[in-house]
CSV table of C-alpha atoms in Angstrom, one decimal:
chain,number,residue,atom,x,y,z
A,100,UNK,CA,163.7,189.6,137.5
A,101,UNK,CA,161.2,189.0,134.8
A,102,UNK,CA,158.9,185.6,134.9
A,103,UNK,CA,160.9,184.8,132.0
A,104,UNK,CA,164.4,184.1,134.6
A,105,UNK,CA,161.6,182.0,136.5
A,106,UNK,CA,161.7,178.2,135.2
A,107,UNK,CA,158.3,177.1,133.3
A,108,UNK,CA,158.3,174.0,136.1
A,109,UNK,CA,158.2,176.7,138.4
A,110,UNK,CA,155.8,178.5,137.2
A,111,UNK,CA,153.3,175.7,136.5
A,112,UNK,CA,154.3,175.0,140.4
A,113,UNK,CA,153.1,178.4,141.5
A,114,UNK,CA,149.7,178.0,139.5
A,115,UNK,CA,149.1,174.7,141.0
A,116,UNK,CA,150.0,175.1,144.3
A,117,UNK,CA,148.4,178.8,144.5
A,118,UNK,CA,145.0,177.4,143.1
A,119,UNK,CA,144.6,173.8,145.6
A,120,UNK,CA,145.5,176.7,148.7
A,121,UNK,CA,143.0,179.3,147.5
A,122,UNK,CA,140.1,176.2,147.5
A,123,UNK,CA,140.4,175.8,150.3
A,124,UNK,CA,142.0,178.5,152.6
A,125,UNK,CA,139.7,181.3,149.8
A,126,UNK,CA,137.6,183.6,152.4
A,127,UNK,CA,133.6,183.4,152.3
A,128,UNK,CA,133.0,187.2,150.9
A,129,UNK,CA,129.5,188.0,149.0
A,130,UNK,CA,131.2,189.2,145.7
A,131,UNK,CA,133.1,186.2,145.0
A,132,UNK,CA,129.8,183.9,145.4
A,133,UNK,CA,128.3,182.4,142.4
A,134,UNK,CA,125.1,185.1,142.7
A,135,UNK,CA,127.1,187.7,142.3
A,136,UNK,CA,126.6,189.5,139.3
A,137,UNK,CA,129.6,191.9,137.4
A,138,UNK,CA,127.9,194.9,138.8
A,139,UNK,CA,128.5,193.4,142.4
A,140,UNK,CA,132.1,192.5,141.3
A,141,UNK,CA,132.6,196.4,139.8
A,142,UNK,CA,131.0,197.7,143.7
A,143,UNK,CA,133.2,195.6,145.6
A,144,UNK,CA,136.4,196.5,143.3
A,145,UNK,CA,135.9,200.2,143.6
A,146,UNK,CA,135.0,200.0,147.6
A,147,UNK,CA,137.9,197.8,148.3
A,148,UNK,CA,140.5,200.2,147.0
A,149,UNK,CA,142.7,201.2,149.7
A,150,UNK,CA,139.9,200.3,152.5
A,151,UNK,CA,140.1,197.1,154.7
A,152,UNK,CA,137.6,194.0,153.8
A,153,UNK,CA,135.7,194.4,157.3
A,154,UNK,CA,135.1,198.0,156.7
A,155,UNK,CA,133.9,197.6,153.1
A,156,UNK,CA,131.2,194.2,153.7
A,157,UNK,CA,128.4,196.3,155.5
A,158,UNK,CA,128.5,199.4,152.9
A,159,UNK,CA,128.6,196.4,149.9
A,160,UNK,CA,125.5,194.6,151.4
A,161,UNK,CA,124.0,197.8,151.8
A,162,UNK,CA,124.6,199.0,148.3
A,163,UNK,CA,123.7,196.1,146.6
A,164,UNK,CA,120.3,195.7,148.6
A,165,UNK,CA,119.6,199.4,147.5
A,166,UNK,CA,121.0,199.4,144.0
A,167,UNK,CA,121.1,195.7,142.6
A,168,UNK,CA,121.4,197.0,139.0
A,169,UNK,CA,123.1,200.1,137.3
A,170,UNK,CA,120.0,201.4,136.6
A,171,UNK,CA,119.1,201.8,139.8
A,172,UNK,CA,121.6,203.4,141.4
A,173,UNK,CA,122.0,205.6,137.6
A,174,UNK,CA,118.7,206.7,138.9
A,175,UNK,CA,119.0,208.2,141.8
A,176,UNK,CA,121.1,211.7,142.3
A,177,UNK,CA,124.9,211.5,142.6
A,178,UNK,CA,124.6,212.6,146.3
A,179,UNK,CA,122.8,209.8,147.6
A,180,UNK,CA,125.7,207.4,146.6
A,181,UNK,CA,128.0,209.9,148.8
A,182,UNK,CA,125.6,209.7,151.2
A,183,UNK,CA,125.8,205.7,151.1
A,184,UNK,CA,129.6,205.9,151.1
A,185,UNK,CA,129.6,207.0,154.9
A,186,UNK,CA,132.9,206.3,156.2
A,187,UNK,CA,134.4,204.2,153.6
A,188,UNK,CA,136.9,207.0,152.6
A,189,UNK,CA,138.2,208.6,149.0
A,190,UNK,CA,134.5,209.5,148.3
A,191,UNK,CA,135.2,210.2,145.2
A,192,UNK,CA,134.6,206.5,144.1
A,193,UNK,CA,131.2,207.2,145.0
A,194,UNK,CA,130.6,209.4,142.5
A,195,UNK,CA,132.8,207.3,139.9
A,196,UNK,CA,130.6,204.2,140.4
A,197,UNK,CA,127.4,206.3,140.0
A,198,UNK,CA,129.0,207.8,136.8
A,199,UNK,CA,129.7,204.4,135.6
A,200,UNK,CA,126.0,203.1,136.1
A,201,UNK,CA,125.1,206.1,134.3
A,202,UNK,CA,127.2,205.3,131.3
A,203,UNK,CA,126.1,201.5,131.1
A,204,UNK,CA,122.6,202.4,131.2
A,205,UNK,CA,123.2,204.8,128.3
A,206,UNK,CA,125.7,202.7,126.7
A,207,UNK,CA,125.5,199.3,127.1
A,208,UNK,CA,121.6,198.8,128.2
A,209,UNK,CA,122.2,198.6,131.9
A,210,UNK,CA,124.1,195.4,131.5
A,211,UNK,CA,128.2,195.5,132.9
A,212,UNK,CA,130.3,195.4,129.7
A,213,UNK,CA,132.8,192.4,129.7
A,214,UNK,CA,135.1,193.7,126.7
A,215,UNK,CA,138.0,195.1,128.8
A,216,UNK,CA,138.3,198.6,126.1
A,217,UNK,CA,134.4,199.2,126.7
A,218,UNK,CA,135.1,198.6,130.9
A,219,UNK,CA,138.4,201.0,130.3
A,220,UNK,CA,135.7,204.0,128.6
A,221,UNK,CA,133.8,203.9,131.7
A,222,UNK,CA,133.8,207.3,133.9
A,223,UNK,CA,136.4,206.5,136.7
A,224,UNK,CA,137.3,203.0,135.7
A,225,UNK,CA,141.2,202.2,135.6
A,226,UNK,CA,143.2,199.9,134.2
A,227,UNK,CA,143.3,197.8,137.2
A,228,UNK,CA,139.5,197.8,138.1
A,229,UNK,CA,138.1,196.9,134.3
A,230,UNK,CA,140.8,193.9,134.8
A,231,UNK,CA,139.3,192.7,138.0
A,232,UNK,CA,135.8,193.0,136.5
A,233,UNK,CA,136.7,191.0,133.3
A,234,UNK,CA,138.5,188.3,135.0
A,235,UNK,CA,136.5,188.0,138.1
A,236,UNK,CA,132.9,188.5,136.5
A,237,UNK,CA,133.4,187.3,132.8
A,238,UNK,CA,136.7,184.7,133.6
A,239,UNK,CA,138.9,186.8,131.2
A,240,UNK,CA,142.6,186.3,130.9
A,241,UNK,CA,144.1,189.4,132.2
A,242,UNK,CA,146.6,190.5,134.4
A,243,UNK,CA,145.1,192.0,137.7
A,244,UNK,CA,147.5,193.9,139.6
A,245,UNK,CA,146.5,195.4,142.9
A,246,UNK,CA,148.7,195.9,145.9
A,247,UNK,CA,148.6,192.5,147.0
A,248,UNK,CA,149.4,190.8,143.5
A,249,UNK,CA,152.0,193.1,143.0
A,250,UNK,CA,153.6,192.8,146.3
A,251,UNK,CA,153.4,188.6,146.0
A,252,UNK,CA,155.2,188.7,142.7
A,253,UNK,CA,157.3,191.2,143.8
A,254,UNK,CA,158.8,188.9,146.5
A,255,UNK,CA,158.4,185.5,145.0
A,256,UNK,CA,159.7,186.1,141.3
A,257,UNK,CA,161.4,189.2,142.1
A,258,UNK,CA,163.2,188.6,145.1
A,259,UNK,CA,162.0,192.2,146.1
A,260,UNK,CA,160.4,192.8,149.5
A,261,UNK,CA,158.3,195.5,148.0
A,262,UNK,CA,157.2,196.6,144.3
A,263,UNK,CA,157.9,200.0,143.2
A,264,UNK,CA,155.6,202.7,144.7
A,265,UNK,CA,153.1,202.6,141.1
A,266,UNK,CA,152.7,200.2,138.2
A,267,UNK,CA,155.6,199.9,135.8
A,268,UNK,CA,155.7,198.6,132.3
A,269,UNK,CA,158.0,196.0,133.7
A,270,UNK,CA,155.6,194.7,136.1
A,271,UNK,CA,152.9,194.8,133.6
A,272,UNK,CA,154.9,192.7,131.6
A,273,UNK,CA,156.2,190.1,134.2
A,274,UNK,CA,152.4,189.9,134.9
A,275,UNK,CA,151.2,189.0,131.6
A,276,UNK,CA,153.9,186.5,131.0
A,277,UNK,CA,152.9,184.5,134.4
A,278,UNK,CA,149.1,184.3,133.3
A,279,UNK,CA,148.2,180.9,133.3
A,280,UNK,CA,146.8,179.6,130.1
A,281,UNK,CA,143.6,178.2,131.8
A,282,UNK,CA,142.1,179.6,134.9
A,283,UNK,CA,143.7,183.2,135.1
A,284,UNK,CA,141.2,184.5,137.2
A,285,UNK,CA,142.1,181.8,140.1
A,286,UNK,CA,145.3,183.0,139.2
A,287,UNK,CA,144.8,186.5,139.9
A,288,UNK,CA,142.1,185.9,142.7
A,289,UNK,CA,144.9,183.4,144.7
A,290,UNK,CA,147.8,185.9,144.6
A,291,UNK,CA,145.5,188.5,145.9
A,292,UNK,CA,143.9,186.6,148.6
A,293,UNK,CA,147.7,185.4,149.8
A,294,UNK,CA,148.8,189.0,149.5
A,295,UNK,CA,145.7,189.8,152.2
A,296,UNK,CA,146.1,187.4,154.7
A,297,UNK,CA,149.5,185.5,154.3
A,298,UNK,CA,152.4,187.8,152.4
A,299,UNK,CA,151.2,191.1,154.1
A,300,UNK,CA,153.2,194.4,153.8
A,301,UNK,CA,154.5,194.6,157.7
A,302,UNK,CA,154.0,190.8,159.0
A,303,UNK,CA,154.4,187.9,156.1
A,304,UNK,CA,153.5,184.8,158.2
A,305,UNK,CA,156.2,182.3,155.6
A,306,UNK,CA,155.4,179.4,157.8
A,307,UNK,CA,151.6,179.3,156.5
A,308,UNK,CA,152.6,180.3,152.8
A,309,UNK,CA,151.9,177.4,149.7
A,310,UNK,CA,155.0,178.7,148.0
A,311,UNK,CA,157.6,180.0,150.8
A,312,UNK,CA,160.2,177.6,149.1
A,313,UNK,CA,159.8,179.0,145.8
A,314,UNK,CA,160.4,182.6,147.1
A,315,UNK,CA,163.3,184.4,146.1
A,316,UNK,CA,163.0,187.1,148.5
A,317,UNK,CA,162.7,184.5,151.3
A,318,UNK,CA,165.7,182.4,149.7
A,319,UNK,CA,167.8,185.5,149.8
A,320,UNK,CA,167.6,186.1,153.4
A,321,UNK,CA,164.9,188.8,152.8
A,322,UNK,CA,166.6,191.4,151.9
A,323,UNK,CA,165.0,194.8,152.8
A,324,UNK,CA,163.6,197.2,150.2
A,325,UNK,CA,166.5,199.7,148.5
A,326,UNK,CA,164.3,202.1,146.7
A,327,UNK,CA,162.3,205.0,147.8
A,328,UNK,CA,161.6,205.5,151.5
A,329,UNK,CA,157.5,204.2,151.7
A,330,UNK,CA,155.5,207.1,152.4
A,331,UNK,CA,152.6,206.3,155.7
A,332,UNK,CA,149.9,207.9,155.3
A,333,UNK,CA,148.9,210.3,158.4
A,334,UNK,CA,144.7,210.8,159.2
A,335,UNK,CA,144.9,213.3,162.6
A,336,UNK,CA,144.6,216.9,161.3
A,337,UNK,CA,144.4,216.1,157.4
A,338,UNK,CA,142.9,217.9,154.6
A,339,UNK,CA,141.5,214.4,154.3
A,340,UNK,CA,140.0,214.1,157.9
A,341,UNK,CA,138.8,217.6,157.5
A,342,UNK,CA,136.9,216.7,154.8
A,343,UNK,CA,135.5,213.5,155.9
A,344,UNK,CA,133.8,215.5,158.6
A,345,UNK,CA,132.4,218.2,156.7
A,346,UNK,CA,131.1,215.3,154.4
A,347,UNK,CA,129.5,213.4,157.8
A,348,UNK,CA,127.5,216.9,158.4
A,349,UNK,CA,126.2,217.0,155.2
A,350,UNK,CA,125.3,212.6,154.8
A,351,UNK,CA,123.4,213.1,158.5
A,352,UNK,CA,121.3,216.4,157.0
A,353,UNK,CA,118.0,215.6,154.8
A,354,UNK,CA,118.4,218.8,153.2
A,355,UNK,CA,120.7,221.6,152.4
A,356,UNK,CA,123.2,222.5,155.2
A,357,UNK,CA,123.9,225.9,156.6
A,358,UNK,CA,127.6,227.2,157.0
A,359,UNK,CA,127.5,227.6,160.4
A,360,UNK,CA,127.1,223.8,160.6
A,361,UNK,CA,130.2,223.4,158.6
A,362,UNK,CA,131.8,225.9,160.5
A,363,UNK,CA,131.7,224.2,163.7
A,364,UNK,CA,133.0,220.6,162.5
A,365,UNK,CA,136.6,221.8,162.2
A,366,UNK,CA,138.4,224.4,164.2
A,367,UNK,CA,140.7,225.7,161.7
A,368,UNK,CA,139.3,228.3,159.5
A,369,UNK,CA,141.9,228.3,156.6
A,370,UNK,CA,142.4,224.4,156.6
A,371,UNK,CA,138.4,224.3,156.8
A,372,UNK,CA,138.2,226.5,153.8
A,373,UNK,CA,140.4,224.8,151.3
A,374,UNK,CA,138.9,221.7,152.4
A,375,UNK,CA,135.3,222.7,151.3
A,376,UNK,CA,136.6,224.2,148.2
A,377,UNK,CA,138.1,221.3,147.8
A,378,UNK,CA,134.7,219.1,148.0
A,379,UNK,CA,133.1,221.6,145.5
A,380,UNK,CA,136.0,221.4,143.2
A,381,UNK,CA,135.9,217.5,143.1
A,382,UNK,CA,131.9,217.5,142.9
A,383,UNK,CA,131.2,215.9,146.3
A,384,UNK,CA,129.7,219.2,147.4
A,385,UNK,CA,127.7,221.9,145.7
A,386,UNK,CA,126.7,225.2,146.6
A,387,UNK,CA,123.1,226.3,147.0
A,388,UNK,CA,123.2,230.1,148.3
A,389,UNK,CA,126.5,231.2,149.6
A,390,UNK,CA,125.9,230.1,152.5
A,391,UNK,CA,124.1,226.8,152.1
A,392,UNK,CA,125.5,223.4,151.1
A,393,UNK,CA,124.4,220.0,150.0
A,394,UNK,CA,125.3,216.8,148.6
A,395,UNK,CA,125.4,216.9,144.6
A,396,UNK,CA,121.7,216.8,143.7
């Protein structure tokens, strides 16, 4: 269902209702406060990808205290970013932030750029992150499509339980058509918040939704998803868990670690070696000698 098929008066109603709801229902998050800088917004956006707010908050607070400006992080070894990332998961995001900080210093005099193309040119910054920073930090008018926004738009406007597995051209067109002329950052933030705390993936709280009566998925009787089965992420026994165990040993060490300590962290020899090779290939671990390993220096 395209946005064009959603009547203009209902689109305006969506904008107004969600803005009003967000004004009193939004969580008080540090990256939304007036003193949050564009760099703080960028840190939060990278951390929040595939990670719940509750887990992000303490690590975010530590990062902005330690590295309040891109130049502060850029001056540190990449391994310190990996160490400070802790147990947030998907630690390559720490390397992306470190690489972005270095590029911001080298290309933009240490100031996070506001131009979308300049943001996209930063290492590790994709379409979502660039749009989010440009919108939330600088008030730009961009389609911000995270998992929560996509789900809200799929249900309210498209009448579908879940969006496709990855962003499609049709989704992006619909999101751009729905952007208000004024207040686009509030629209992005409010749809994101609605998906996070009301229109959740597994247990939507429709009685608490400010636009329930406008929702096409609800009006159609909540039809179930008829696309490919949605994959659930496993953790126990996976390569991801193994990689996390190895990184935990390296994070807790003050210097290079003997391979015997890494061997003791995971019982499956083949899986452990595969995970260690992957960490080295991803730049998250650096071989010092044949038997010593460290975080990137």
